[in-house]
Short mmCIF file of C-alpha atoms in Angstrom, two decimals:
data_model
loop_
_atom_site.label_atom_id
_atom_site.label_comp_id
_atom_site.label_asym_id
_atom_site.label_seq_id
_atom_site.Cartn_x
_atom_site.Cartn_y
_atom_site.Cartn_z
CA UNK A 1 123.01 -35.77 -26.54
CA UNK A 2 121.07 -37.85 -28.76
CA UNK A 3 118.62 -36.71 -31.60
CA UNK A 4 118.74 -36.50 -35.67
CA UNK A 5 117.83 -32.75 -35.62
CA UNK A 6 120.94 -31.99 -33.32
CA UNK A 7 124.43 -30.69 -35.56
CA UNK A 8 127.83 -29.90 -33.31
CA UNK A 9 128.78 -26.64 -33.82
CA UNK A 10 132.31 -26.86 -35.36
CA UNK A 11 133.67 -23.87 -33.68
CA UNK A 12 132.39 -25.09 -30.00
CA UNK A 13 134.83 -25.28 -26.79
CA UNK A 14 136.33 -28.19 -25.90
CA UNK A 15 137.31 -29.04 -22.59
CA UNK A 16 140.46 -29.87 -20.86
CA UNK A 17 139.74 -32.94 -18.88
CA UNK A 18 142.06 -31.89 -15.87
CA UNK A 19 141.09 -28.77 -15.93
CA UNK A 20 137.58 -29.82 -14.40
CA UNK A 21 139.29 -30.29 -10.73
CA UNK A 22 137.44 -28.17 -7.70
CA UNK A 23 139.09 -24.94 -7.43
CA UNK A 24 141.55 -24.97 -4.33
CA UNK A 25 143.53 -22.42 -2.35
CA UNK A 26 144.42 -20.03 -4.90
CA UNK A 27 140.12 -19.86 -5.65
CA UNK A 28 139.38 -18.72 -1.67
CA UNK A 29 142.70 -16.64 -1.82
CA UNK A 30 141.60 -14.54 -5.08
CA UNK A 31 137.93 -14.38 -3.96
CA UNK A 32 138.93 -13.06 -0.30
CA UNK A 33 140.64 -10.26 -1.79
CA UNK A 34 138.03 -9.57 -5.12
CA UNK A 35 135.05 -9.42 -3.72
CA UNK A 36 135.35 -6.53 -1.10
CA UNK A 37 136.84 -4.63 -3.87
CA UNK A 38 134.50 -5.22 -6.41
CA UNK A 39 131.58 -4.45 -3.89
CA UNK A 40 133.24 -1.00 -3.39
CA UNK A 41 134.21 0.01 -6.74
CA UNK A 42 130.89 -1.37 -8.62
CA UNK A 43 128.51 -1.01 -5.95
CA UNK A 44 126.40 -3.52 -7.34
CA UNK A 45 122.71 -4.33 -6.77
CA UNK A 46 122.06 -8.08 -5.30
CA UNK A 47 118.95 -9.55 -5.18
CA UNK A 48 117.96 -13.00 -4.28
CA UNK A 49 121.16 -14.81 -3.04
CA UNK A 50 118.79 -16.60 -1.04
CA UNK A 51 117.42 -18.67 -3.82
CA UNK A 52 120.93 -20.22 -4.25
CA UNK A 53 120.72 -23.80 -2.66
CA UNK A 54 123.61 -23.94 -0.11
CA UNK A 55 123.98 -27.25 -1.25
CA UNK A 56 123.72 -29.72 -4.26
CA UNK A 57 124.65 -29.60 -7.84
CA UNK A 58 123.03 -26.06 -9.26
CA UNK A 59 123.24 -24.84 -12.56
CA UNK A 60 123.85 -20.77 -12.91
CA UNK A 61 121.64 -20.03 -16.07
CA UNK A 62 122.61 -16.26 -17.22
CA UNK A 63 122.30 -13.83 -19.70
CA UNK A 64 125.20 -12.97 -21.52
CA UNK A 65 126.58 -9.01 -21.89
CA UNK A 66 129.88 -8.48 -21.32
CA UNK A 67 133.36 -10.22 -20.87
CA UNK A 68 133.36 -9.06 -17.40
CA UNK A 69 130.06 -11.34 -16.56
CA UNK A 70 131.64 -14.47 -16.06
CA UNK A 71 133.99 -12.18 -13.37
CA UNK A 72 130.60 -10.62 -11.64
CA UNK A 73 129.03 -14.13 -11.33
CA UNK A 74 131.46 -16.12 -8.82
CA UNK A 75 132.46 -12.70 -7.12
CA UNK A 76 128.59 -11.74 -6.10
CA UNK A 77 127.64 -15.88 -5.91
CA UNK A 78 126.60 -17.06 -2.03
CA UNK A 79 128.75 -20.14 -3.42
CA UNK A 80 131.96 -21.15 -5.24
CA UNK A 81 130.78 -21.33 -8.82
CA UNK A 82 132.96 -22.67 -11.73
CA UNK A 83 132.53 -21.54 -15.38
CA UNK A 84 134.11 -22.20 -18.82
CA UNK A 85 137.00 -19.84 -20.52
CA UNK A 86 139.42 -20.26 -23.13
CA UNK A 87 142.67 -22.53 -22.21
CA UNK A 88 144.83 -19.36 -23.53
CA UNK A 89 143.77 -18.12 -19.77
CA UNK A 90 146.11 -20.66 -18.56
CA UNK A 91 148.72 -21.80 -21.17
CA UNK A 92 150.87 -18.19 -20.71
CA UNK A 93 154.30 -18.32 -19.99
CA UNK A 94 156.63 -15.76 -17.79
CA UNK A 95 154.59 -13.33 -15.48
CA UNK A 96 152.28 -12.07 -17.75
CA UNK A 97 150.99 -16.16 -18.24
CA UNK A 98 151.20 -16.86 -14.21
CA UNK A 99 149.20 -13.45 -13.85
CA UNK A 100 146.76 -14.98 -16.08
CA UNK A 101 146.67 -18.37 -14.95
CA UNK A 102 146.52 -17.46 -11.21
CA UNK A 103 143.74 -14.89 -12.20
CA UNK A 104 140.91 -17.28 -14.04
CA UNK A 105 141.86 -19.93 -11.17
CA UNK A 106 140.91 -17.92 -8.55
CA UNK A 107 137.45 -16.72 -10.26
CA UNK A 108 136.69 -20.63 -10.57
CA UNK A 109 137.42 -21.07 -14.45
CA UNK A 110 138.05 -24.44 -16.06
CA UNK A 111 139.94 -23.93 -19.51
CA UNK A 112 138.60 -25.41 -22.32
CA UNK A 113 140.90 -25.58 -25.95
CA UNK A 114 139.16 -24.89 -29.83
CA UNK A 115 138.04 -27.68 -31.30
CA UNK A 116 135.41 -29.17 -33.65
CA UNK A 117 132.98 -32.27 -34.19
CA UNK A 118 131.66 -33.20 -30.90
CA UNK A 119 133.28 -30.27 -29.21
CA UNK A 120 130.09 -28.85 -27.84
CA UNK A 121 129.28 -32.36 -26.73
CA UNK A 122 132.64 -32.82 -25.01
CA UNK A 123 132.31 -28.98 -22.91
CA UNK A 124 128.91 -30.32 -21.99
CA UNK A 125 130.15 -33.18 -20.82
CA UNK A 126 132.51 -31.35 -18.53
CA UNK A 127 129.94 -29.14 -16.96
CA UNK A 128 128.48 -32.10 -16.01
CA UNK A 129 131.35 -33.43 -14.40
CA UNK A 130 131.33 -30.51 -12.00
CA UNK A 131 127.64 -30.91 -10.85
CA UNK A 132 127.73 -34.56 -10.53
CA UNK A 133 130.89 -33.49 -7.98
CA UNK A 134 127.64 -31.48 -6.35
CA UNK A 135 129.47 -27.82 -7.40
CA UNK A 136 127.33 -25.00 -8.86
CA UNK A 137 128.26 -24.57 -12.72
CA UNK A 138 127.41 -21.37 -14.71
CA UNK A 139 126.72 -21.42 -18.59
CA UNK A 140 125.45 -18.92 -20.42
CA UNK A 141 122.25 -20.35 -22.64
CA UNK A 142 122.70 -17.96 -25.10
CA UNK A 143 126.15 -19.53 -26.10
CA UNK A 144 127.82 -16.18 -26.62
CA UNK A 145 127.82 -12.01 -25.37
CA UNK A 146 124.69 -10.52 -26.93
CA UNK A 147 126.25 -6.95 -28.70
CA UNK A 148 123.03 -5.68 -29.07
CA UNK A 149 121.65 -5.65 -25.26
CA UNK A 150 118.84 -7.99 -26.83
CA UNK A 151 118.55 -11.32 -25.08
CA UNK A 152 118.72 -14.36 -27.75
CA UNK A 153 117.15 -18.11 -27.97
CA UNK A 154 118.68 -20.20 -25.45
CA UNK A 155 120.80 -23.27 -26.70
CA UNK A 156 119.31 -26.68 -25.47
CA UNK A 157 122.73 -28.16 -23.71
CA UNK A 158 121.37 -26.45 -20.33
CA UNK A 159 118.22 -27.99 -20.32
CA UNK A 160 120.50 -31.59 -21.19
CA UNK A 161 122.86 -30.80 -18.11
CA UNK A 162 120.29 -30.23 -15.74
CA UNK A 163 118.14 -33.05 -17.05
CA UNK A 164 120.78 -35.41 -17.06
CA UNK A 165 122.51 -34.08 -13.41
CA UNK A 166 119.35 -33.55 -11.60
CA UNK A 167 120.68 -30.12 -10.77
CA UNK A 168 118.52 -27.13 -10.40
CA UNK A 169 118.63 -24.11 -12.39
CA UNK A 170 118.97 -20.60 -10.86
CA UNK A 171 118.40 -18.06 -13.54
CA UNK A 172 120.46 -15.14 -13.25
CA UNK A 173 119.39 -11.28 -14.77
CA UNK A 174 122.30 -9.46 -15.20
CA UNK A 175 122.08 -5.52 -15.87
CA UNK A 176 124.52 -3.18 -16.56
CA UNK A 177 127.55 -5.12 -17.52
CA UNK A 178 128.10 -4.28 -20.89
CA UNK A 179 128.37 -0.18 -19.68
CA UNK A 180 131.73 -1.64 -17.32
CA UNK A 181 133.61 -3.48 -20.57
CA UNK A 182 132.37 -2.42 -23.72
CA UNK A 183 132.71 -4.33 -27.26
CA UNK A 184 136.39 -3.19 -27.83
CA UNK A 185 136.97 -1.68 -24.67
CA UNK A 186 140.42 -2.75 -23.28
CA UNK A 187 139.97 -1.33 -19.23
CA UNK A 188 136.67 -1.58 -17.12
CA UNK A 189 134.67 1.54 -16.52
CA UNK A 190 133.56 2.04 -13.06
CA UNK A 191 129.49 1.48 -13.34
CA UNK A 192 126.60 0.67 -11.22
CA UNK A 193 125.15 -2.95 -11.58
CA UNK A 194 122.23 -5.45 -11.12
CA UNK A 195 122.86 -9.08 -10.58
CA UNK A 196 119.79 -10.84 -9.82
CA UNK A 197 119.67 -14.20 -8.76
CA UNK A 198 116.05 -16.28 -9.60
CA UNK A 199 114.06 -18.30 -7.33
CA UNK A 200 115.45 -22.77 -8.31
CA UNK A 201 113.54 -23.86 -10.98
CA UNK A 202 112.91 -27.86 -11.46
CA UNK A 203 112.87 -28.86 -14.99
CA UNK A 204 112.44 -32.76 -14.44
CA UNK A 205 108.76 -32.29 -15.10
CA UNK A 206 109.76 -31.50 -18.73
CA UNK A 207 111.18 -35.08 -19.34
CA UNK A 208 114.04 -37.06 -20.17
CA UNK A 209 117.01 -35.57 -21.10
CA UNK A 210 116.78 -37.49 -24.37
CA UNK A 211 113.86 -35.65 -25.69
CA UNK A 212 114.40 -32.96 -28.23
CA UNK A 213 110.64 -31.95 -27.17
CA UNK A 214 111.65 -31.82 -23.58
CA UNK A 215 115.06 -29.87 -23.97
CA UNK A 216 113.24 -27.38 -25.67
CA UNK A 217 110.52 -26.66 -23.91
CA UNK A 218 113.09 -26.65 -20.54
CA UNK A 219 115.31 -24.22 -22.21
CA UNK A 220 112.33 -21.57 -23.27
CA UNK A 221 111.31 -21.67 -19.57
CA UNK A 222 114.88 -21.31 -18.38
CA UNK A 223 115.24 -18.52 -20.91
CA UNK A 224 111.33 -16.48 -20.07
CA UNK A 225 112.79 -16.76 -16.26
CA UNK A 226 116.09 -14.79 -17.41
CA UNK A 227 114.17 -11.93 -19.25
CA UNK A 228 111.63 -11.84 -16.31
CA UNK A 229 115.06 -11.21 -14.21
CA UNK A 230 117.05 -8.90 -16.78
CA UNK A 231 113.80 -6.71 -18.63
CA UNK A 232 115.81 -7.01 -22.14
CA UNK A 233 113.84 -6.89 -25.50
CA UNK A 234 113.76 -10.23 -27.09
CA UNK A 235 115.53 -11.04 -30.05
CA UNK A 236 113.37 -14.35 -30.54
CA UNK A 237 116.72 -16.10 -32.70
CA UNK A 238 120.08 -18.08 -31.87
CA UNK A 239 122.63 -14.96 -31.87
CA UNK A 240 124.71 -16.19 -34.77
CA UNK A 241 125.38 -15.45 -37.70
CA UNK A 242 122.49 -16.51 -40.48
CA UNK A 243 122.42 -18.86 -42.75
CA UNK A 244 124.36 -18.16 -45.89
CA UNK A 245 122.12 -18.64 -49.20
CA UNK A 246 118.69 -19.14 -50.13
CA UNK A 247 118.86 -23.17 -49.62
CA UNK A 248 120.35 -22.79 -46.55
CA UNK A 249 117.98 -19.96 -45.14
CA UNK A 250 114.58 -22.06 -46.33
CA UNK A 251 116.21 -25.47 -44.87
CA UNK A 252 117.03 -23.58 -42.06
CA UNK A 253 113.09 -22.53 -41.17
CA UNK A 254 111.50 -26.08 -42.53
CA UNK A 255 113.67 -28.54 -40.93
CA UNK A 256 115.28 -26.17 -37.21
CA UNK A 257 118.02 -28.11 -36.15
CA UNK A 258 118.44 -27.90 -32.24
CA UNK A 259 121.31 -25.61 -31.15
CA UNK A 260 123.78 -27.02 -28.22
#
């Protein structure tokens, strides 16, 4: 991305580049089995699967709960649907690593690895890899698990992928998650929940993916189609932590830097 008001975080995700391969047989095996248990232990709500192009690069644009959301998303998907998650997931060793490796692989994860700089640039860049390869991609615009139910500001690299890909945008409303794994909780709790898929939205009427302008205003109407979806009170800032000092608070409201 291009722009003088744009600043890496330094604690972003970067990506493994061979991670980014399509899932293969361990992905159908693990989603055969999952989903038919997760349907009868969750019960879980589905609306509009049909607004999922069967085909064609689509980006899954979701609010952001619980740990367990990036498990709901490619189990209730119409379509194979590959996400981000840390490369720990797959660097285990003995059974407890394979458990974990063969686990993330067959819920269509691609491991990314800590980094800093252009680290936010670099996961961007592999989210893009996947929809250029005409695979759905799910990213949460919020950048992280809201732990207040509130839904946050949406972060601007969405807009860029699906700007720069082409790819629509399905905005997903999750409800209910964060009552299944808790903040803290180490086991899911068996509740009831609401994943609700949006009708496509085009954002190439906004402009080019190198306008800060355009990014924007793609990511607010990305973001107003999520609450529409999800109902959750809006927190109308980036969930992060604020800036530290006076200076830094002031700069911080004068000169908004755009948030990947």
């Amino acid at each position: 991305m291009t722009g003088a008001d744009e600043e890496p975080q330094n604690d972003a995700d970067v990506v493994s580049p061979q991670r980014t391969k399509r899932p293969g047989f361990v992905y159908f095996l693990g989603y055969g089995i999952m989903v038919p248990i997760a349907r009868i232990v969750f019960r879980p709500t589905i609306t509009g699967r049909e607004n999922v192009p069967k085909t064609g690069p689509v980006i899954y644009a979701s609010n952001h709960l619980s740990f367990i959301d990036s498990i709901v998303i490619p189990l209730m998907s119409p379509r194979r649907v590959q996400f981000l998650a840390k490369s720990t997931y797959f660097t285990g060793t003995g059974f407890k690593g394979w458990v974990s490796r063969s686990f993330f692989t067959s819920i269509g994860a691609v491991g990314v690895e800590r980094g800093a700089g252009q680290a936010a640039q670099v996961a961007l860049d592999a989210g893009r890899g996947i929809l250029e390869a005409n695979s759905a991609f799910a990213i949460y615009p919020e950048g992280t698990r809201s732990l207040d139910g509130r839904l946050y500001r949406g972060r601007t690299g969405v807009a860029w992928l699906a700007l720069t890909t082409g790819a629509v945008v399905v905005p997903v409303g999750l409800i209910g998650t964060q009552e299944i794994m808790p903040v803290g909780s180490k086991r899911p709790r068996i509740r009831k929940i609401t994943v609700a898929f949006g009708e496509p939205i085009d954002l190439s009427p906004h402009g080019s993916a190198d306008s800060g302008k355009a990014r924007r205003q793609a990511t607010d109407e990305i973001m107003a189609a999520i609450h529409g979806l999800s109902g959750q009170e809006l927190a109308k800032a980036y969930n992060e932590s604020p800036p530290a000092g006076t200076l830094h608070r002031l700069a911080d409201k004068v000169f908004p830097r755009e948030r990947i």
